[in-house]
XYZ file of C-alpha atoms in Angstrom:
706
model
C 0.000 0.000 0.000
C 2.849 2.411 0.840
C 4.388 1.770 -2.589
C 1.106 2.630 -4.328
C 0.808 5.873 -2.353
C 4.436 6.772 -3.178
C 3.872 6.143 -6.900
C 0.720 8.267 -6.869
C 2.539 11.075 -5.025
C 5.370 11.037 -7.590
C 2.887 11.067 -10.485
C 1.034 14.026 -8.919
C 4.248 15.979 -8.363
C 5.340 15.412 -11.960
C 1.924 16.499 -13.232
C 1.893 19.675 -11.126
C 5.281 20.945 -12.286
C 5.399 23.616 -15.007
C 8.420 21.861 -16.467
C 8.857 18.368 -17.869
C 11.784 16.227 -16.795
C 14.576 16.194 -19.331
C 15.153 12.481 -18.812
C 11.493 11.456 -18.892
C 11.046 13.539 -22.038
C 14.008 11.737 -23.604
C 12.322 8.355 -23.011
C 9.276 9.681 -24.899
C 11.642 10.604 -27.738
C 13.022 7.063 -27.870
C 9.425 5.817 -28.082
C 9.020 7.965 -31.211
C 12.111 6.308 -32.682
C 10.666 2.909 -31.757
C 7.467 3.916 -33.538
C 9.502 4.119 -36.771
C 10.138 0.373 -36.435
C 6.367 -0.124 -36.388
C 5.804 1.356 -39.859
C 4.689 -1.628 -41.910
C 5.310 0.249 -45.170
C 9.043 -0.019 -44.463
C 11.131 -3.106 -45.205
C 11.986 -5.391 -42.290
C 15.601 -4.201 -42.570
C 14.671 -0.528 -42.210
C 12.371 -1.369 -39.310
C 15.167 -3.285 -37.599
C 17.468 -0.301 -38.202
C 15.234 1.896 -36.054
C 15.013 -0.828 -33.406
C 18.826 -0.952 -33.316
C 18.936 2.854 -32.990
C 16.656 2.721 -29.937
C 19.059 0.261 -28.348
C 22.197 2.333 -28.953
C 20.284 5.470 -27.870
C 19.407 3.759 -24.595
C 23.021 2.744 -23.965
C 24.115 6.361 -24.310
C 21.244 7.548 -22.127
C 22.136 5.130 -19.316
C 25.866 5.812 -19.600
C 25.499 9.602 -19.560
C 22.177 10.695 -18.098
C 21.632 7.867 -15.610
C 25.346 8.103 -14.867
C 24.933 11.825 -14.149
C 22.157 11.061 -11.653
C 24.403 8.568 -9.870
C 27.103 11.240 -9.530
C 24.720 12.907 -7.083
C 23.547 9.733 -5.369
C 26.980 8.147 -4.901
C 28.616 11.336 -3.617
C 25.751 12.550 -1.458
C 24.917 15.687 -3.442
C 21.405 17.114 -3.467
C 19.581 17.207 -6.798
C 16.081 18.289 -7.790
C 14.731 17.237 -11.158
C 12.663 19.709 -13.216
C 9.638 17.803 -11.909
C 10.667 18.740 -8.360
C 11.636 15.198 -7.350
C 14.685 14.513 -5.204
C 17.374 12.198 -6.525
C 16.222 8.884 -4.985
C 12.490 9.048 -5.821
C 13.451 10.253 -9.289
C 15.914 7.366 -9.739
C 13.196 4.837 -8.955
C 10.690 6.507 -11.277
C 13.197 6.943 -14.107
C 14.334 3.318 -13.969
C 10.716 2.175 -13.843
C 9.918 4.149 -17.016
C 13.082 2.864 -18.695
C 12.107 -0.718 -17.873
C 8.682 -0.159 -19.370
C 10.300 1.068 -22.574
C 12.547 -2.004 -22.726
C 9.562 -4.322 -22.245
C 7.674 -2.600 -25.067
C 10.773 -2.700 -27.271
C 11.307 -6.415 -26.631
C 7.633 -7.330 -27.018
C 7.438 -5.646 -30.406
C 10.569 -7.409 -31.608
C 9.342 -10.835 -30.483
C 5.726 -10.541 -31.629
C 5.909 -8.351 -34.737
C 9.400 -8.284 -36.237
C 10.950 -11.688 -35.625
C 8.043 -13.598 -37.278
C 8.869 -11.769 -40.550
C 12.485 -12.920 -40.757
C 12.187 -16.135 -42.803
C 9.899 -14.620 -45.420
C 12.608 -11.981 -45.948
C 15.423 -14.474 -46.496
C 17.040 -14.855 -43.081
C 16.567 -16.319 -39.635
C 18.218 -15.980 -36.224
C 18.675 -19.609 -35.293
C 19.144 -21.189 -31.884
C 22.080 -23.586 -31.533
C 19.742 -26.453 -30.644
C 17.843 -26.038 -33.935
C 20.888 -26.476 -36.179
C 21.266 -29.520 -38.383
C 23.977 -32.028 -37.499
C 26.151 -30.730 -40.329
C 25.731 -27.071 -39.353
C 26.303 -27.857 -35.681
C 29.665 -29.300 -36.676
C 30.513 -26.207 -38.725
C 29.603 -23.938 -35.830
C 31.663 -26.013 -33.397
C 34.635 -25.876 -35.762
C 34.294 -22.083 -35.847
C 34.271 -22.055 -32.050
C 37.370 -24.247 -31.755
C 39.429 -22.462 -34.408
C 38.384 -18.828 -33.959
C 36.424 -18.125 -30.780
C 38.010 -20.442 -28.228
C 41.560 -18.992 -28.470
C 40.144 -15.515 -27.745
C 38.251 -16.409 -24.565
C 39.570 -15.836 -21.062
C 37.498 -17.170 -18.153
C 37.899 -14.905 -15.106
C 37.078 -16.597 -11.812
C 36.036 -14.729 -8.684
C 36.714 -16.448 -5.367
C 38.704 -15.966 -2.169
C 41.955 -16.191 -4.175
C 40.985 -13.949 -7.112
C 39.772 -10.352 -6.982
C 36.587 -9.404 -8.772
C 37.478 -8.870 -12.444
C 36.862 -5.638 -14.328
C 33.995 -6.385 -16.718
C 33.707 -4.142 -19.731
C 30.946 -1.652 -20.426
C 28.367 -2.469 -23.144
C 29.799 -5.947 -23.790
C 27.982 -9.269 -23.810
C 29.101 -11.311 -20.820
C 28.546 -14.868 -19.629
C 28.459 -15.557 -15.914
C 29.286 -19.240 -15.339
C 28.436 -20.714 -11.947
C 30.385 -23.925 -11.318
C 31.364 -26.365 -8.594
C 34.306 -28.724 -8.228
C 32.948 -32.223 -7.424
C 35.946 -32.953 -5.217
C 35.319 -29.910 -2.996
C 32.598 -28.970 -0.534
C 29.193 -29.305 -2.219
C 28.278 -25.753 -1.209
C 31.488 -24.281 -2.582
C 30.143 -22.533 -5.722
C 32.277 -20.201 -7.806
C 31.422 -17.763 -10.542
C 33.581 -17.066 -13.571
C 33.036 -14.441 -16.235
C 33.614 -14.790 -19.959
C 33.535 -11.683 -22.158
C 32.151 -12.284 -25.640
C 34.778 -11.005 -28.139
C 33.792 -7.575 -29.439
C 35.927 -7.815 -32.574
C 34.056 -10.825 -33.986
C 30.704 -10.626 -35.787
C 27.704 -10.933 -33.471
C 26.338 -13.757 -35.635
C 27.934 -16.700 -37.420
C 26.440 -16.967 -40.906
C 25.216 -20.178 -42.543
C 23.379 -20.660 -45.830
C 20.358 -22.940 -45.690
C 18.771 -23.012 -49.132
C 17.347 -19.521 -49.785
C 17.661 -18.464 -46.148
C 20.742 -17.106 -44.377
C 20.933 -18.480 -40.860
C 22.462 -16.217 -38.227
C 23.669 -18.032 -35.109
C 24.353 -15.707 -32.112
C 27.983 -15.920 -31.025
C 26.951 -15.961 -27.358
C 24.939 -19.127 -28.009
C 27.899 -20.775 -29.689
C 30.046 -20.010 -26.636
C 27.337 -21.085 -24.190
C 26.945 -24.466 -25.888
C 30.700 -25.028 -25.917
C 31.333 -23.628 -22.446
C 32.548 -27.019 -21.178
C 35.706 -26.464 -23.238
C 36.642 -23.671 -20.822
C 35.635 -25.473 -17.623
C 36.953 -28.998 -17.724
C 36.380 -31.495 -14.908
C 34.032 -29.177 -12.997
C 30.256 -29.187 -12.725
C 28.644 -26.266 -14.579
C 25.546 -25.266 -12.620
C 24.395 -22.396 -14.848
C 25.502 -20.153 -17.681
C 23.946 -16.675 -17.600
C 24.041 -14.046 -20.337
C 24.146 -10.407 -19.213
C 25.417 -6.956 -20.088
C 26.117 -3.790 -18.092
C 26.042 -0.013 -18.581
C 28.549 1.933 -16.494
C 28.528 5.576 -15.484
C 30.389 7.466 -18.193
C 29.425 11.004 -17.177
C 32.444 12.684 -15.647
C 31.886 16.079 -17.243
C 30.127 19.294 -16.369
C 28.593 19.039 -19.860
C 25.814 16.700 -18.740
C 25.786 17.274 -14.972
C 24.494 20.761 -15.570
C 23.651 21.545 -11.974
C 26.837 20.268 -10.308
C 29.058 23.160 -9.333
C 32.448 23.083 -11.060
C 34.574 22.757 -7.893
C 32.664 19.597 -6.931
C 33.159 18.222 -10.438
C 36.934 18.678 -10.133
C 36.809 16.817 -6.829
C 34.820 14.092 -8.552
C 37.418 13.815 -11.316
C 40.161 13.315 -8.739
C 38.171 10.579 -7.017
C 37.440 8.842 -10.284
C 41.115 8.660 -11.215
C 41.488 5.960 -8.584
C 38.706 3.874 -10.136
C 39.358 1.747 -13.179
C 35.786 1.987 -14.450
C 32.543 3.800 -13.706
C 29.921 2.329 -11.412
C 27.340 -0.012 -12.913
C 24.018 1.794 -13.398
C 22.073 -0.820 -15.379
C 22.341 -4.574 -15.800
C 20.532 -6.455 -18.575
C 20.264 -10.168 -17.919
C 18.372 -13.059 -19.445
C 15.254 -13.960 -17.482
C 15.542 -16.492 -14.653
C 19.265 -15.995 -13.976
C 21.111 -17.942 -11.308
C 19.943 -16.405 -7.969
C 23.284 -17.064 -6.261
C 25.176 -15.166 -8.985
C 22.674 -12.318 -8.907
C 23.026 -11.872 -5.127
C 26.781 -11.711 -5.564
C 26.577 -9.104 -8.352
C 24.071 -6.952 -6.472
C 26.468 -6.739 -3.535
C 29.542 -6.230 -5.704
C 28.016 -3.416 -7.773
C 25.641 -1.963 -5.165
C 22.539 -2.674 -7.251
C 18.910 -3.210 -6.361
C 16.021 -4.601 -8.395
C 15.439 -1.204 -10.014
C 18.788 -1.462 -11.829
C 18.220 -4.984 -13.164
C 16.446 -5.448 -16.502
C 15.289 -8.988 -17.336
C 15.216 -9.945 -21.024
C 13.032 -12.826 -22.316
C 15.077 -15.645 -23.863
C 13.171 -15.366 -27.154
C 14.205 -11.710 -27.373
C 17.761 -10.338 -27.543
C 20.145 -8.418 -25.332
C 21.478 -5.438 -27.325
C 19.522 -4.968 -30.540
C 22.377 -2.934 -32.040
C 23.941 -6.293 -32.942
C 21.238 -6.549 -35.624
C 23.236 -4.085 -37.746
C 25.216 -7.055 -39.078
C 21.998 -8.363 -40.635
C 20.629 -4.954 -41.626
C 23.818 -4.015 -43.517
C 24.385 -7.461 -45.059
C 25.288 -7.211 -48.748
C 22.618 -9.780 -49.672
C 19.866 -7.438 -48.458
C 21.124 -4.146 -49.874
C 18.436 -4.038 -52.571
C 15.706 -4.542 -49.954
C 16.700 -1.518 -47.875
C 15.406 1.977 -48.628
C 17.686 3.726 -51.111
C 18.606 7.364 -50.580
C 17.393 9.712 -53.353
C 19.957 11.679 -55.321
C 20.456 15.206 -53.952
C 19.020 18.167 -55.846
C 20.916 21.348 -56.711
C 20.602 24.294 -54.286
C 17.887 26.792 -55.264
C 20.305 29.670 -55.791
C 23.110 27.527 -57.207
C 21.492 25.686 -60.156
C 24.801 25.666 -62.021
C 26.459 23.447 -59.359
C 29.164 21.408 -61.047
C 29.394 23.699 -64.087
C 30.884 26.899 -62.648
C 33.803 27.783 -60.424
C 32.490 28.064 -56.862
C 34.912 30.866 -55.954
C 33.422 32.994 -58.742
C 29.794 32.147 -57.934
C 30.226 33.136 -54.279
C 31.439 36.581 -55.322
C 28.023 37.027 -56.960
C 25.680 35.573 -54.368
C 25.235 33.610 -51.166
C 24.241 29.942 -51.249
C 22.040 28.264 -48.645
C 22.533 24.496 -48.442
C 19.898 22.174 -46.999
C 21.290 18.686 -46.401
C 20.700 15.883 -47.316
C 18.422 17.333 -50.017
C 21.414 19.337 -51.225
C 24.760 17.579 -51.370
C 27.631 18.597 -49.104
C 29.774 18.612 -52.254
C 30.006 22.440 -52.539
C 31.567 22.641 -49.053
C 33.970 19.782 -49.764
C 34.793 21.295 -53.152
C 35.500 24.679 -51.586
C 37.981 23.246 -49.063
C 39.639 20.940 -51.619
C 39.994 23.776 -54.169
C 41.385 26.028 -51.455
C 44.005 23.423 -50.542
C 45.437 23.501 -54.099
C 44.685 27.084 -55.118
C 47.896 29.187 -55.153
C 45.873 32.325 -54.343
C 44.546 30.945 -51.047
C 46.508 32.254 -48.067
C 44.817 30.598 -45.104
C 42.076 28.225 -43.967
C 40.470 28.282 -40.513
C 37.891 25.733 -39.400
C 36.178 24.316 -36.315
C 35.702 20.542 -36.309
C 33.370 18.633 -33.994
C 32.931 15.337 -35.855
C 34.447 14.137 -39.126
C 34.045 11.010 -41.219
C 36.435 8.093 -40.666
C 38.098 8.694 -44.064
C 37.549 12.432 -44.067
C 37.913 14.492 -47.233
C 37.995 17.594 -45.053
C 41.064 16.542 -43.062
C 42.726 15.225 -46.248
C 42.270 18.642 -47.860
C 43.613 20.426 -44.767
C 46.687 18.180 -44.809
C 47.269 19.046 -48.469
C 46.813 22.755 -47.745
C 49.474 22.607 -45.026
C 51.830 20.709 -47.349
C 51.279 23.450 -49.945
C 52.455 26.071 -47.469
C 49.134 27.621 -46.536
C 48.341 28.715 -43.006
C 45.842 26.221 -41.579
C 44.187 26.711 -38.175
C 41.969 23.953 -36.824
C 40.006 23.950 -33.595
C 39.466 20.214 -33.118
C 36.998 19.344 -30.359
C 38.529 16.199 -28.892
C 35.747 15.992 -26.283
C 33.038 15.185 -28.870
C 31.318 12.264 -27.151
C 32.171 8.811 -28.554
C 34.308 10.426 -31.295
C 37.197 11.328 -28.993
C 39.598 8.711 -30.381
C 38.954 9.501 -34.048
C 39.175 13.256 -33.446
C 42.413 12.990 -31.482
C 43.997 10.848 -34.192
C 42.959 13.242 -36.978
C 44.062 16.292 -34.972
C 47.517 14.801 -34.397
C 47.870 14.064 -38.124
C 47.106 17.707 -38.897
C 49.492 18.990 -36.255
C 52.342 16.839 -37.582
C 51.699 18.249 -41.053
C 52.233 21.788 -39.764
C 48.665 22.914 -39.032
C 47.989 25.115 -36.028
C 45.734 22.855 -33.954
C 43.818 23.706 -30.807
C 42.444 20.732 -28.871
C 39.311 22.374 -27.504
C 39.122 25.222 -25.015
C 39.438 24.371 -21.288
C 36.082 23.308 -19.838
C 34.091 24.531 -22.855
C 33.109 22.215 -25.693
C 33.413 23.756 -29.162
C 30.200 22.875 -30.970
C 29.967 25.711 -33.488
C 30.595 24.908 -37.180
C 32.558 27.616 -38.984
C 34.943 27.795 -41.950
C 36.959 30.800 -43.165
C 39.101 30.798 -46.333
C 41.227 33.852 -47.170
C 42.075 34.249 -50.889
C 44.167 36.997 -52.473
C 42.942 37.750 -55.993
C 43.376 40.321 -58.767
C 44.909 43.715 -57.950
C 45.679 42.643 -54.400
C 41.982 42.295 -53.587
C 41.335 39.818 -50.778
C 38.121 37.763 -50.543
C 37.056 35.848 -47.488
C 34.933 32.761 -48.172
C 32.806 31.748 -45.201
C 30.717 28.706 -44.334
C 28.423 28.696 -41.279
C 26.341 25.633 -40.489
C 24.227 23.639 -38.062
C 25.939 20.399 -39.118
C 29.330 18.749 -38.795
C 31.994 18.643 -41.473
C 31.198 14.976 -41.989
C 30.363 13.822 -45.505
C 29.016 10.482 -44.237
C 26.374 11.824 -41.845
C 25.452 14.647 -44.248
C 23.535 12.014 -46.275
C 21.443 11.087 -43.224
C 21.202 14.239 -41.083
C 19.027 17.245 -41.925
C 21.225 20.337 -41.590
C 21.374 23.823 -42.978
C 24.383 25.959 -43.874
C 25.390 29.206 -45.578
C 28.221 29.858 -48.054
C 29.020 33.557 -48.438
C 31.675 36.186 -49.137
C 29.739 39.056 -47.552
C 31.935 41.256 -45.412
C 29.442 41.372 -42.557
C 29.727 37.599 -42.086
C 33.459 37.513 -42.817
C 34.166 40.182 -40.190
C 32.083 38.371 -37.569
C 33.664 34.998 -38.260
C 37.189 36.462 -38.310
C 36.524 38.061 -34.930
C 35.067 34.829 -33.592
C 38.144 32.836 -34.639
C 40.308 35.446 -32.893
C 38.281 34.861 -29.741
C 38.528 31.069 -29.779
C 42.149 30.816 -30.917
C 43.562 33.861 -29.147
C 42.672 36.361 -26.436
C 40.298 38.761 -28.190
C 37.050 40.096 -26.686
C 35.064 41.836 -29.458
C 32.574 44.469 -28.355
C 29.850 43.308 -30.723
C 29.009 41.111 -33.692
C 26.773 42.222 -36.548
C 25.156 38.933 -37.590
C 26.380 36.431 -35.012
C 24.970 35.483 -31.627
C 27.495 33.481 -29.636
C 27.760 31.482 -26.463
C 28.834 31.215 -23.736
C 28.947 34.988 -24.013
C 25.452 36.318 -24.661
C 23.266 33.842 -26.571
C 20.720 33.270 -23.806
C 20.128 36.956 -23.131
C 19.898 37.869 -26.823
C 17.399 35.105 -27.574
C 15.372 36.051 -24.498
C 15.374 39.684 -25.638
C 14.061 38.658 -29.064
C 11.198 36.786 -27.357
C 10.534 39.783 -25.085
C 10.238 42.023 -28.138
C 7.543 39.739 -29.563
C 5.707 39.833 -26.237
C 5.826 43.643 -26.211
C 4.488 43.752 -29.776
C 1.621 41.435 -28.817
C 0.702 43.665 -25.852
C 0.613 46.632 -28.249
C -1.689 44.829 -30.674
C 1.019 44.169 -33.254
C 1.079 40.644 -34.799
C 3.713 38.587 -33.019
C 5.066 35.050 -33.392
C 7.990 32.874 -32.413
C 8.677 29.708 -34.426
C 11.718 27.605 -33.567
C 13.095 24.325 -34.850
C 15.775 22.634 -32.755
C 16.906 19.333 -31.269
C 16.290 19.992 -27.580
C 14.624 22.613 -25.387
C 15.714 22.562 -21.753
C 16.932 25.961 -20.503
C 14.556 27.244 -17.797
C 15.227 30.945 -18.367
C 14.405 30.647 -22.045
C 11.337 28.490 -21.322
C 10.096 31.063 -18.780
C 10.462 33.789 -21.408
C 8.373 31.710 -23.838
C 5.747 31.207 -21.116
C 5.621 34.958 -20.514
C 5.281 35.632 -24.253
C 2.469 33.081 -24.469
C 0.600 34.882 -21.684
C 1.087 38.132 -23.626
C -0.649 36.566 -26.639
C 2.343 35.611 -28.823
C 1.671 32.627 -31.079
C 4.535 30.185 -30.465
C 5.173 27.043 -32.483
C 8.095 24.793 -31.581
C 9.487 21.900 -33.620
C 11.571 19.974 -31.074
C 12.922 16.642 -32.290
C 14.142 15.271 -28.943
C 13.586 16.244 -25.338
C 11.375 19.191 -24.506
C 11.108 20.459 -20.921
C 8.477 23.064 -21.798
C 4.884 22.066 -21.045
C 2.587 23.252 -23.883
C -1.100 24.089 -23.718
C -1.366 24.627 -19.946
C -4.120 27.052 -18.981
C -2.780 30.408 -17.828
C 0.794 29.411 -18.667
C 1.316 28.176 -22.216
C -2.045 28.186 -23.983
C -0.497 29.822 -27.059
C 2.369 27.330 -27.359
C 2.258 24.285 -29.642
C 5.039 21.698 -29.757
C 5.561 19.069 -32.426
C 8.348 16.564 -32.934
C 9.429 15.371 -36.371
C 11.047 11.927 -36.344
C 11.438 9.959 -39.557
C 13.843 8.640 -42.156
C 16.387 11.408 -41.590
C 17.732 12.731 -38.307
C 16.448 16.291 -37.955
C 19.505 18.264 -36.832
C 19.048 21.844 -38.085
C 18.290 24.745 -35.756
C 16.216 27.685 -37.025
C 14.963 30.565 -34.839
C 12.226 32.787 -36.337
C 10.925 35.994 -34.752
C 8.090 37.830 -36.551
C 9.475 41.270 -35.595
C 6.443 43.316 -36.719
C 6.386 41.649 -40.150
C 10.131 42.159 -40.727
C 11.242 38.656 -39.683
C 14.538 37.951 -37.989
C 15.706 34.422 -38.840
C 18.745 32.834 -37.224
C 20.384 29.521 -38.112
C 23.229 27.698 -36.386
C 24.499 24.978 -34.108
C 22.821 25.820 -30.788
C 19.911 24.181 -29.007
C 18.147 25.989 -26.161
C 19.929 24.096 -23.386
C 21.938 25.058 -20.320
C 24.996 23.384 -21.820
C 24.562 25.238 -25.143
C 24.273 28.636 -23.467
C 26.830 28.211 -20.667
C 29.279 25.411 -21.449
C 29.681 25.295 -25.195
C 31.124 27.556 -27.837
C 28.128 27.966 -30.121
C 26.932 30.389 -32.768
C 23.724 31.412 -34.480
C 23.851 33.626 -37.565
C 21.259 36.030 -38.957
C 20.038 35.580 -42.525
C 19.875 39.002 -44.183
C 19.123 38.206 -47.851
C 15.455 37.809 -48.772
C 15.730 34.608 -50.851
C 17.738 32.881 -48.113
C 15.344 34.061 -45.426
C 12.441 32.732 -47.491
C 14.147 29.352 -47.786
C 14.454 29.118 -44.005
C 10.837 30.263 -43.535
C 9.686 27.619 -46.014
C 11.732 25.069 -44.089
C 9.746 25.904 -40.959
C 6.465 25.977 -42.897
C 7.066 22.479 -44.287
C 7.941 21.158 -40.813
C 4.697 22.530 -39.405
C 2.769 21.069 -42.354
C 4.224 17.543 -42.085
C 1.585 14.952 -41.142
C 3.620 11.788 -41.769
C 6.609 12.204 -39.442
C 5.066 14.633 -36.942
C 4.000 13.955 -33.360
C 2.030 16.483 -31.296
C 3.147 17.004 -27.712
C 0.398 16.980 -25.082
C 0.328 18.978 -21.857
C 1.300 15.874 -19.833
C 4.458 15.331 -21.902
C 3.104 12.466 -24.004
C 2.954 12.567 -27.809
C 0.312 11.540 -30.331
C 0.719 11.056 -34.077
C -0.429 14.066 -36.047
C -3.615 13.257 -37.946
C -5.146 16.283 -39.635
C -7.180 14.516 -42.333
C -5.180 16.211 -45.097
C -3.303 14.397 -47.896
C 0.038 12.953 -46.703
C 2.822 15.538 -46.535
C 6.226 14.009 -45.803
C 8.988 16.607 -45.577
C 11.636 13.936 -46.125
C 10.197 13.609 -49.636
C 8.768 17.073 -50.274
C 12.087 18.894 -49.798
C 13.384 17.096 -52.904
C 10.769 18.998 -54.936
C 11.145 22.531 -53.592
C 11.165 25.278 -56.223
C 11.978 28.965 -56.026
C 8.282 29.735 -56.585
C 7.287 27.625 -53.552
C 9.923 29.324 -51.421
C 9.034 32.888 -52.413
C 5.388 32.432 -51.468
C 6.249 30.930 -48.051
C 4.624 32.620 -45.063
C 4.235 31.615 -41.428
C 1.473 34.053 -40.358
């Protein structure tokens, strides 16, 4: 009875808050990704792709966000969630909601996706269901390839508890020596090799059989434990706390974080925050692990045997060459609206005439790549400056920068080596550039450089110097530019060139410019400038002047900015927000946010562009850039938003917002309680991930938002 009362109290407190929990909102986002796997008009391979994405998303969430929560719990620091809950009640509620998601994820896989496998030419096959011949082949693979890689790690009074790796499949083997005391059980751990395919492949007529590697090991486990009795073999996996940065722990004061870093140096790995284990595991092993890792039942996620631990392993099947024709094929990019001669004219010359707005993946990233590659070889180019957050594994950008340095040009690169999960690749690429003679900065102290800027200085006829500038919401990564929706500007206008030159002086030197013309930057003044733009709309509304705020971004979390939107809503400003991921603002609440609508667009492409529109008494101000409305974006990142000042470019951005608001295929409408429903307006289907391939200048020029 007490538990029921506690649950009801938590639910009431969450409902009463004017803000929605960042973490609970994120779980709703992952449900929208899971919903993509439920689209029966997609191939089984594309549906499995979205299922795999939900799994990798959840790993990152547990490692970073759940890890951040445990920084407070483990070190006795007070924390209040946006819902008003203290750290322990929130932990229980958050893990309960996460478990519910995992059950729904697993149920859909078992009941709706797995039954379709054989009719699509493949099957995930249990070891026990293999033919005699295929069993022999699998056993041979174990003996020749897998067995030499395995290392059983026993834990007993003579051996310390082994360090088990994060996000790896593990087998816990409980055994007993027949010659010893009957109650003398021991547990040993076997890590499934990460550098082998998740599945062993066998052809069976027209069907490819995929045998899970963990099942091959489990059924040959006696090879590792000779002359002992194996009581049980248990498959499990763990997520460890990976959040040791101020970036995610936004309300930990910095001096405590430094203390935390010092403490963590003495620990070989982060604490376990979640354990996935096959249902009905050995109770003796589970008691041992609970004590060892300080876990309770809230941290333990039980997976049905007919399901799978870690759906990201399905990528081996999804990307299999035999099924390439069955997966959705990406359309060919179209030429930018104001650069129809792409591929036929010299880009340096075109940019002297006009600006170019690029909308990826509908427009190729080729003009940006071409600009950097031409600059690397062009004898007139004097210098190249660029900020890099993520690059492709075989990056054309870094190859061009290397060539530029070899050709004697000055190359400055701010390489953000703290870009999460890309640290190793970024560090390697940065060191290559530095060895080639580039001036490389490895990030700036505690700030993460997230802005995307490029500046090329070219000396031309009669000693005239042109500065070619690229500003963008997306990374300089040609691989993800085919999958992520981003927006960027190529220009030679002095107003942008001066701002970007000043900004590079700030981040590479010790300059403090008094003002920018077209840039808004953080951590300096982005929050206050955006809040002032909202305040201006509120003032216009109070004076009877039409007013509107329309914003497209990844995440909305900053309380000060949310409060300003609430105040504008009360003043009568029409506010429409397109927020792909987590949204801490509560829309449609009486007396608070009745004039605010929130939608989320989740579909074939990852929506990554940020566009801020302010009606400004029918003279719209439109900003584009890299920044979300988050505490980390305003206070702990180097970010930039840039103002569009040319009418055709402004119209393109306005049409971008108009299409997003019109979408009724990929759009979800956020409710006051933080849940989402599919948009159903009764109109003909309008899918922006298709419609943007057919945009014309006529469509753009007629675009209006009010």
